[in-house]
Amino acid sequence: MTSDPENSVAGGPDLAQSSPVPQPSIALYQPDIAGNTGTILRLGACLGLTVEVIGPAGFDVSDRALRRAGMDYIEMSQLVRHVDREAFDNARRSAGRRLVLLTTKADTNYTDFAFSARDTLLFGRESAGVPDDLHEVADARLTIPMQKGTRSLNLAVSVAMVAGEALRQLRWSASRR
């Protein structure tokens, strides 16, 4: 099974049932903070993007636990819960999606990258990022440039910045209209 059969979707269609037009998705690797995940679900609902949570998470990934930060947007979100990394990898590969990892350990600026509608934008845990072997299997590794001496941005802020750039390229640019 590619996702948790009891709770694969909250308030929206499964990844395979979503819009017939491919859209990038947001994937969170074992997130630690329910508030960030709820905020990202709200962002996904507002932008029409699926949010995938790769377990195990550092909190209860029930609808009730996410509702506080996501508010009433949780009902409009497209959430896919994967029980583990293997389930996520199987689902992503069978859908033919490119894995784009956002990391501080990359040389390519996210604004210098050509996003595709079939991208899965992967963000690591707030406390530890992603394991080194995930870096190795990513199709692309991107970074958000920051001031020297700073370590990281808030996860929800990072997701919003990168999702916004991907959608600017894919939906909102004048050349696409």
PDB file of C-alpha atoms in Angstrom:
ATOM      1  CA  MET A   1       0.000   0.000   0.000  1.00  0.00           C
ATOM      2  CA  THR A   2       1.403   3.402  -0.943  1.00  0.00           C
ATOM      3  CA  SER A   3      -0.279   5.363   1.795  1.00  0.00           C
ATOM      4  CA  ASP A   4      -2.070   4.867   5.074  1.00  0.00           C
ATOM      5  CA  PRO A   5      -5.324   3.213   3.972  1.00  0.00           C
ATOM      6  CA  GLU A   6      -7.298   4.551   6.923  1.00  0.00           C
ATOM      7  CA  ASN A   7      -6.239   8.172   6.632  1.00  0.00           C
ATOM      8  CA  SER A   8      -4.775   8.734   3.203  1.00  0.00           C
ATOM      9  CA  VAL A   9      -6.769  11.858   2.473  1.00  0.00           C
ATOM     10  CA  ALA A  10      -8.307  14.623   4.546  1.00  0.00           C
ATOM     11  CA  GLY A  11     -10.881  16.797   2.898  1.00  0.00           C
ATOM     12  CA  GLY A  12      -9.785  16.294  -0.688  1.00  0.00           C
ATOM     13  CA  PRO A  13      -9.094  13.818  -3.432  1.00  0.00           C
ATOM     14  CA  ASP A  14      -6.280  11.303  -3.374  1.00  0.00           C
ATOM     15  CA  LEU A  15      -3.123  12.268  -5.321  1.00  0.00           C
ATOM     16  CA  ALA A  16      -4.089   9.859  -8.096  1.00  0.00           C
ATOM     17  CA  GLN A  17      -7.598  11.360  -8.273  1.00  0.00           C
ATOM     18  CA  SER A  18      -6.595  15.011  -8.261  1.00  0.00           C
ATOM     19  CA  SER A  19      -6.843  17.362 -11.216  1.00  0.00           C
ATOM     20  CA  PRO A  20      -6.234  15.731 -14.612  1.00  0.00           C
ATOM     21  CA  VAL A  21      -3.711  18.495 -15.276  1.00  0.00           C
ATOM     22  CA  PRO A  22      -0.489  17.610 -13.431  1.00  0.00           C
ATOM     23  CA  GLN A  23       0.463  19.965 -10.607  1.00  0.00           C
ATOM     24  CA  PRO A  24       3.543  20.040  -8.412  1.00  0.00           C
ATOM     25  CA  SER A  25       3.024  18.546  -4.971  1.00  0.00           C
ATOM     26  CA  ILE A  26       4.552  19.402  -1.618  1.00  0.00           C
ATOM     27  CA  ALA A  27       6.037  16.529   0.398  1.00  0.00           C
ATOM     28  CA  LEU A  28       7.034  16.796   4.057  1.00  0.00           C
ATOM     29  CA  TYR A  29       9.521  14.231   5.327  1.00  0.00           C
ATOM     30  CA  GLN A  30       8.617  13.189   8.883  1.00  0.00           C
ATOM     31  CA  PRO A  31       7.548  16.678  10.003  1.00  0.00           C
ATOM     32  CA  ASP A  32       8.063  17.577  13.677  1.00  0.00           C
ATOM     33  CA  ILE A  33       5.662  20.475  14.224  1.00  0.00           C
ATOM     34  CA  ALA A  34       1.893  20.171  13.744  1.00  0.00           C
ATOM     35  CA  GLY A  35       1.502  23.946  13.397  1.00  0.00           C
ATOM     36  CA  ASN A  36       3.858  24.082  10.417  1.00  0.00           C
ATOM     37  CA  THR A  37       2.096  21.162   8.747  1.00  0.00           C
ATOM     38  CA  GLY A  38      -1.299  22.774   9.323  1.00  0.00           C
ATOM     39  CA  THR A  39      -0.046  26.036   7.838  1.00  0.00           C
ATOM     40  CA  ILE A  40       1.327  24.163   4.814  1.00  0.00           C
ATOM     41  CA  LEU A  41      -2.017  22.373   4.373  1.00  0.00           C
ATOM     42  CA  ARG A  42      -3.720  25.767   4.350  1.00  0.00           C
ATOM     43  CA  LEU A  43      -1.200  26.980   1.759  1.00  0.00           C
ATOM     44  CA  GLY A  44      -1.818  23.865  -0.344  1.00  0.00           C
ATOM     45  CA  ALA A  45      -5.586  24.419  -0.201  1.00  0.00           C
ATOM     46  CA  CYS A  46      -5.240  28.054  -1.259  1.00  0.00           C
ATOM     47  CA  LEU A  47      -2.848  27.229  -4.117  1.00  0.00           C
ATOM     48  CA  GLY A  48      -4.507  23.983  -5.227  1.00  0.00           C
ATOM     49  CA  LEU A  49      -1.519  21.777  -4.379  1.00  0.00           C
ATOM     50  CA  THR A  50      -1.500  18.335  -2.813  1.00  0.00           C
ATOM     51  CA  VAL A  51       0.477  18.005   0.421  1.00  0.00           C
ATOM     52  CA  GLU A  52       2.061  14.625   1.138  1.00  0.00           C
ATOM     53  CA  VAL A  53       3.196  13.714   4.638  1.00  0.00           C
ATOM     54  CA  ILE A  54       5.808  10.975   4.869  1.00  0.00           C
ATOM     55  CA  GLY A  55       5.599   9.233   8.220  1.00  0.00           C
ATOM     56  CA  PRO A  56       6.289   8.773  10.902  1.00  0.00           C
ATOM     57  CA  ALA A  57       5.605  12.351  11.937  1.00  0.00           C
ATOM     58  CA  GLY A  58       6.678  13.796  15.263  1.00  0.00           C
ATOM     59  CA  PHE A  59       3.040  14.435  16.211  1.00  0.00           C
ATOM     60  CA  ASP A  60      -0.403  12.903  15.767  1.00  0.00           C
ATOM     61  CA  VAL A  61      -1.270  13.431  12.089  1.00  0.00           C
ATOM     62  CA  SER A  62      -5.000  13.315  12.699  1.00  0.00           C
ATOM     63  CA  ASP A  63      -7.301  15.933  11.240  1.00  0.00           C
ATOM     64  CA  ARG A  64      -7.975  17.218  14.778  1.00  0.00           C
ATOM     65  CA  ALA A  65      -4.271  17.787  15.490  1.00  0.00           C
ATOM     66  CA  LEU A  66      -3.818  19.776  12.266  1.00  0.00           C
ATOM     67  CA  ARG A  67      -7.045  21.772  12.461  1.00  0.00           C
ATOM     68  CA  ARG A  68      -5.694  24.505  14.774  1.00  0.00           C
ATOM     69  CA  ALA A  69      -3.109  25.867  12.301  1.00  0.00           C
ATOM     70  CA  GLY A  70      -4.973  24.865   9.152  1.00  0.00           C
ATOM     71  CA  MET A  71      -8.307  26.185  10.429  1.00  0.00           C
ATOM     72  CA  ASP A  72     -11.236  25.514   8.096  1.00  0.00           C
ATOM     73  CA  TYR A  73      -8.843  25.120   5.159  1.00  0.00           C
ATOM     74  CA  ILE A  74      -8.117  21.533   6.245  1.00  0.00           C
ATOM     75  CA  GLU A  75     -11.474  20.555   4.727  1.00  0.00           C
ATOM     76  CA  MET A  76     -10.333  21.969   1.381  1.00  0.00           C
ATOM     77  CA  SER A  77      -6.831  20.523   1.461  1.00  0.00           C
ATOM     78  CA  GLN A  78      -5.577  17.564  -0.487  1.00  0.00           C
ATOM     79  CA  LEU A  79      -3.563  15.559   2.038  1.00  0.00           C
ATOM     80  CA  VAL A  80      -1.929  12.236   1.256  1.00  0.00           C
ATOM     81  CA  ARG A  81      -0.397  10.391   4.200  1.00  0.00           C
ATOM     82  CA  HIS A  82       2.368   7.884   3.441  1.00  0.00           C
ATOM     83  CA  VAL A  83       3.135   5.447   6.249  1.00  0.00           C
ATOM     84  CA  ASP A  84       6.849   5.599   5.459  1.00  0.00           C
ATOM     85  CA  ARG A  85       9.452   6.604   2.916  1.00  0.00           C
ATOM     86  CA  GLU A  86       9.121   3.372   0.934  1.00  0.00           C
ATOM     87  CA  ALA A  87       5.386   3.954   0.437  1.00  0.00           C
ATOM     88  CA  PHE A  88       6.124   7.527  -0.665  1.00  0.00           C
ATOM     89  CA  ASP A  89       8.851   6.414  -3.100  1.00  0.00           C
ATOM     90  CA  ASN A  90       6.577   3.763  -4.619  1.00  0.00           C
ATOM     91  CA  ALA A  91       3.699   6.214  -5.090  1.00  0.00           C
ATOM     92  CA  ARG A  92       5.937   8.932  -6.548  1.00  0.00           C
ATOM     93  CA  ARG A  93       7.712   6.632  -8.956  1.00  0.00           C
ATOM     94  CA  SER A  94       4.514   4.977 -10.167  1.00  0.00           C
ATOM     95  CA  ALA A  95       3.112   8.456 -10.869  1.00  0.00           C
ATOM     96  CA  GLY A  96       6.284   9.396 -12.809  1.00  0.00           C
ATOM     97  CA  ARG A  97       7.048  12.373 -10.579  1.00  0.00           C
ATOM     98  CA  ARG A  98      10.458  14.061 -10.285  1.00  0.00           C
ATOM     99  CA  LEU A  99      11.868  14.404  -6.743  1.00  0.00           C
ATOM    100  CA  VAL A 100      13.082  17.943  -6.043  1.00  0.00           C
ATOM    101  CA  LEU A 101      14.742  18.217  -2.621  1.00  0.00           C
ATOM    102  CA  LEU A 102      15.033  21.554  -0.845  1.00  0.00           C
ATOM    103  CA  THR A 103      18.125  21.555   1.336  1.00  0.00           C
ATOM    104  CA  THR A 104      20.812  23.795   2.768  1.00  0.00           C
ATOM    105  CA  LYS A 105      23.297  21.324   1.231  1.00  0.00           C
ATOM    106  CA  ALA A 106      22.793  22.342  -2.405  1.00  0.00           C
ATOM    107  CA  ASP A 107      24.429  24.746  -4.828  1.00  0.00           C
ATOM    108  CA  THR A 108      21.448  25.498  -7.091  1.00  0.00           C
ATOM    109  CA  ASN A 109      19.244  28.425  -6.080  1.00  0.00           C
ATOM    110  CA  TYR A 110      15.531  27.542  -6.265  1.00  0.00           C
ATOM    111  CA  THR A 111      14.893  30.616  -8.442  1.00  0.00           C
ATOM    112  CA  ASP A 112      17.416  29.344 -11.014  1.00  0.00           C
ATOM    113  CA  PHE A 113      15.598  26.030 -11.488  1.00  0.00           C
ATOM    114  CA  ALA A 114      13.020  25.146 -14.157  1.00  0.00           C
ATOM    115  CA  PHE A 115      10.128  23.549 -12.289  1.00  0.00           C
ATOM    116  CA  SER A 116       7.841  20.972 -13.878  1.00  0.00           C
ATOM    117  CA  ALA A 117       4.178  20.238 -13.210  1.00  0.00           C
ATOM    118  CA  ARG A 118       5.250  16.681 -12.322  1.00  0.00           C
ATOM    119  CA  ASP A 119       7.620  17.743  -9.536  1.00  0.00           C
ATOM    120  CA  THR A 120       7.327  16.644  -5.948  1.00  0.00           C
ATOM    121  CA  LEU A 121       8.918  19.356  -3.798  1.00  0.00           C
ATOM    122  CA  LEU A 122      10.418  17.563  -0.798  1.00  0.00           C
ATOM    123  CA  PHE A 123      11.131  19.377   2.468  1.00  0.00           C
ATOM    124  CA  GLY A 124      12.892  17.771   5.445  1.00  0.00           C
ATOM    125  CA  ARG A 125      12.126  17.622   9.138  1.00  0.00           C
ATOM    126  CA  GLU A 126      12.373  20.861  11.040  1.00  0.00           C
ATOM    127  CA  SER A 127      14.885  19.271  13.437  1.00  0.00           C
ATOM    128  CA  ALA A 128      17.058  17.202  11.117  1.00  0.00           C
ATOM    129  CA  GLY A 129      16.310  17.655   7.413  1.00  0.00           C
ATOM    130  CA  VAL A 130      16.422  14.413   5.428  1.00  0.00           C
ATOM    131  CA  PRO A 131      18.858  11.466   5.550  1.00  0.00           C
ATOM    132  CA  ASP A 132      21.918  11.607   3.291  1.00  0.00           C
ATOM    133  CA  ASP A 133      20.637   8.759   1.115  1.00  0.00           C
ATOM    134  CA  LEU A 134      17.594  10.878   0.179  1.00  0.00           C
ATOM    135  CA  HIS A 135      19.985  13.564  -1.057  1.00  0.00           C
ATOM    136  CA  GLU A 136      21.552  10.971  -3.329  1.00  0.00           C
ATOM    137  CA  VAL A 137      18.284   9.785  -4.925  1.00  0.00           C
ATOM    138  CA  ALA A 138      16.806  13.255  -5.492  1.00  0.00           C
ATOM    139  CA  ASP A 139      16.511  14.264  -9.140  1.00  0.00           C
ATOM    140  CA  ALA A 140      17.434  17.835  -8.157  1.00  0.00           C
ATOM    141  CA  ARG A 141      18.706  19.527  -4.996  1.00  0.00           C
ATOM    142  CA  LEU A 142      17.859  23.184  -4.477  1.00  0.00           C
ATOM    143  CA  THR A 143      18.520  25.767  -1.810  1.00  0.00           C
ATOM    144  CA  ILE A 144      17.061  29.038  -0.643  1.00  0.00           C
ATOM    145  CA  PRO A 145      19.941  31.511  -0.364  1.00  0.00           C
ATOM    146  CA  MET A 146      20.255  33.093   3.060  1.00  0.00           C
ATOM    147  CA  GLN A 147      22.517  35.568   4.799  1.00  0.00           C
ATOM    148  CA  LYS A 148      25.845  34.242   6.016  1.00  0.00           C
ATOM    149  CA  GLY A 149      25.656  33.000   9.583  1.00  0.00           C
ATOM    150  CA  THR A 150      22.001  31.942   9.404  1.00  0.00           C
ATOM    151  CA  ARG A 151      20.988  28.273   9.509  1.00  0.00           C
ATOM    152  CA  SER A 152      17.450  27.890   8.257  1.00  0.00           C
ATOM    153  CA  LEU A 153      14.046  29.403   7.655  1.00  0.00           C
ATOM    154  CA  ASN A 154      10.795  28.226   9.175  1.00  0.00           C
ATOM    155  CA  LEU A 155       9.503  25.199   7.226  1.00  0.00           C
ATOM    156  CA  ALA A 156       6.175  26.803   6.268  1.00  0.00           C
ATOM    157  CA  VAL A 157       7.969  29.936   5.050  1.00  0.00           C
ATOM    158  CA  SER A 158      10.355  27.831   2.945  1.00  0.00           C
ATOM    159  CA  VAL A 159       7.494  25.849   1.418  1.00  0.00           C
ATOM    160  CA  ALA A 160       5.604  29.049   0.576  1.00  0.00           C
ATOM    161  CA  MET A 161       8.638  30.602  -1.119  1.00  0.00           C
ATOM    162  CA  VAL A 162       9.420  27.579  -3.274  1.00  0.00           C
ATOM    163  CA  ALA A 163       5.797  26.707  -4.107  1.00  0.00           C
ATOM    164  CA  GLY A 164       5.259  30.332  -5.099  1.00  0.00           C
ATOM    165  CA  GLU A 165       8.228  30.248  -7.472  1.00  0.00           C
ATOM    166  CA  ALA A 166       7.135  26.934  -8.983  1.00  0.00           C
ATOM    167  CA  LEU A 167       3.626  28.264  -9.575  1.00  0.00           C
ATOM    168  CA  ARG A 168       4.952  31.557 -10.924  1.00  0.00           C
ATOM    169  CA  GLN A 169       6.820  29.568 -13.557  1.00  0.00           C
ATOM    170  CA  LEU A 170       4.045  27.072 -14.271  1.00  0.00           C
ATOM    171  CA  ARG A 171       0.787  29.050 -13.854  1.00  0.00           C
ATOM    172  CA  TRP A 172       1.264  32.719 -13.271  1.00  0.00           C
ATOM    173  CA  SER A 173       3.916  33.935 -15.706  1.00  0.00           C
ATOM    174  CA  ALA A 174       2.729  36.177 -18.555  1.00  0.00           C
ATOM    175  CA  SER A 175       4.187  33.760 -21.117  1.00  0.00           C
ATOM    176  CA  ARG A 176       1.880  31.007 -19.805  1.00  0.00           C
ATOM    177  CA  ARG A 177      -1.353  32.986 -20.203  1.00  0.00           C
TER     178      ARG A 177
END
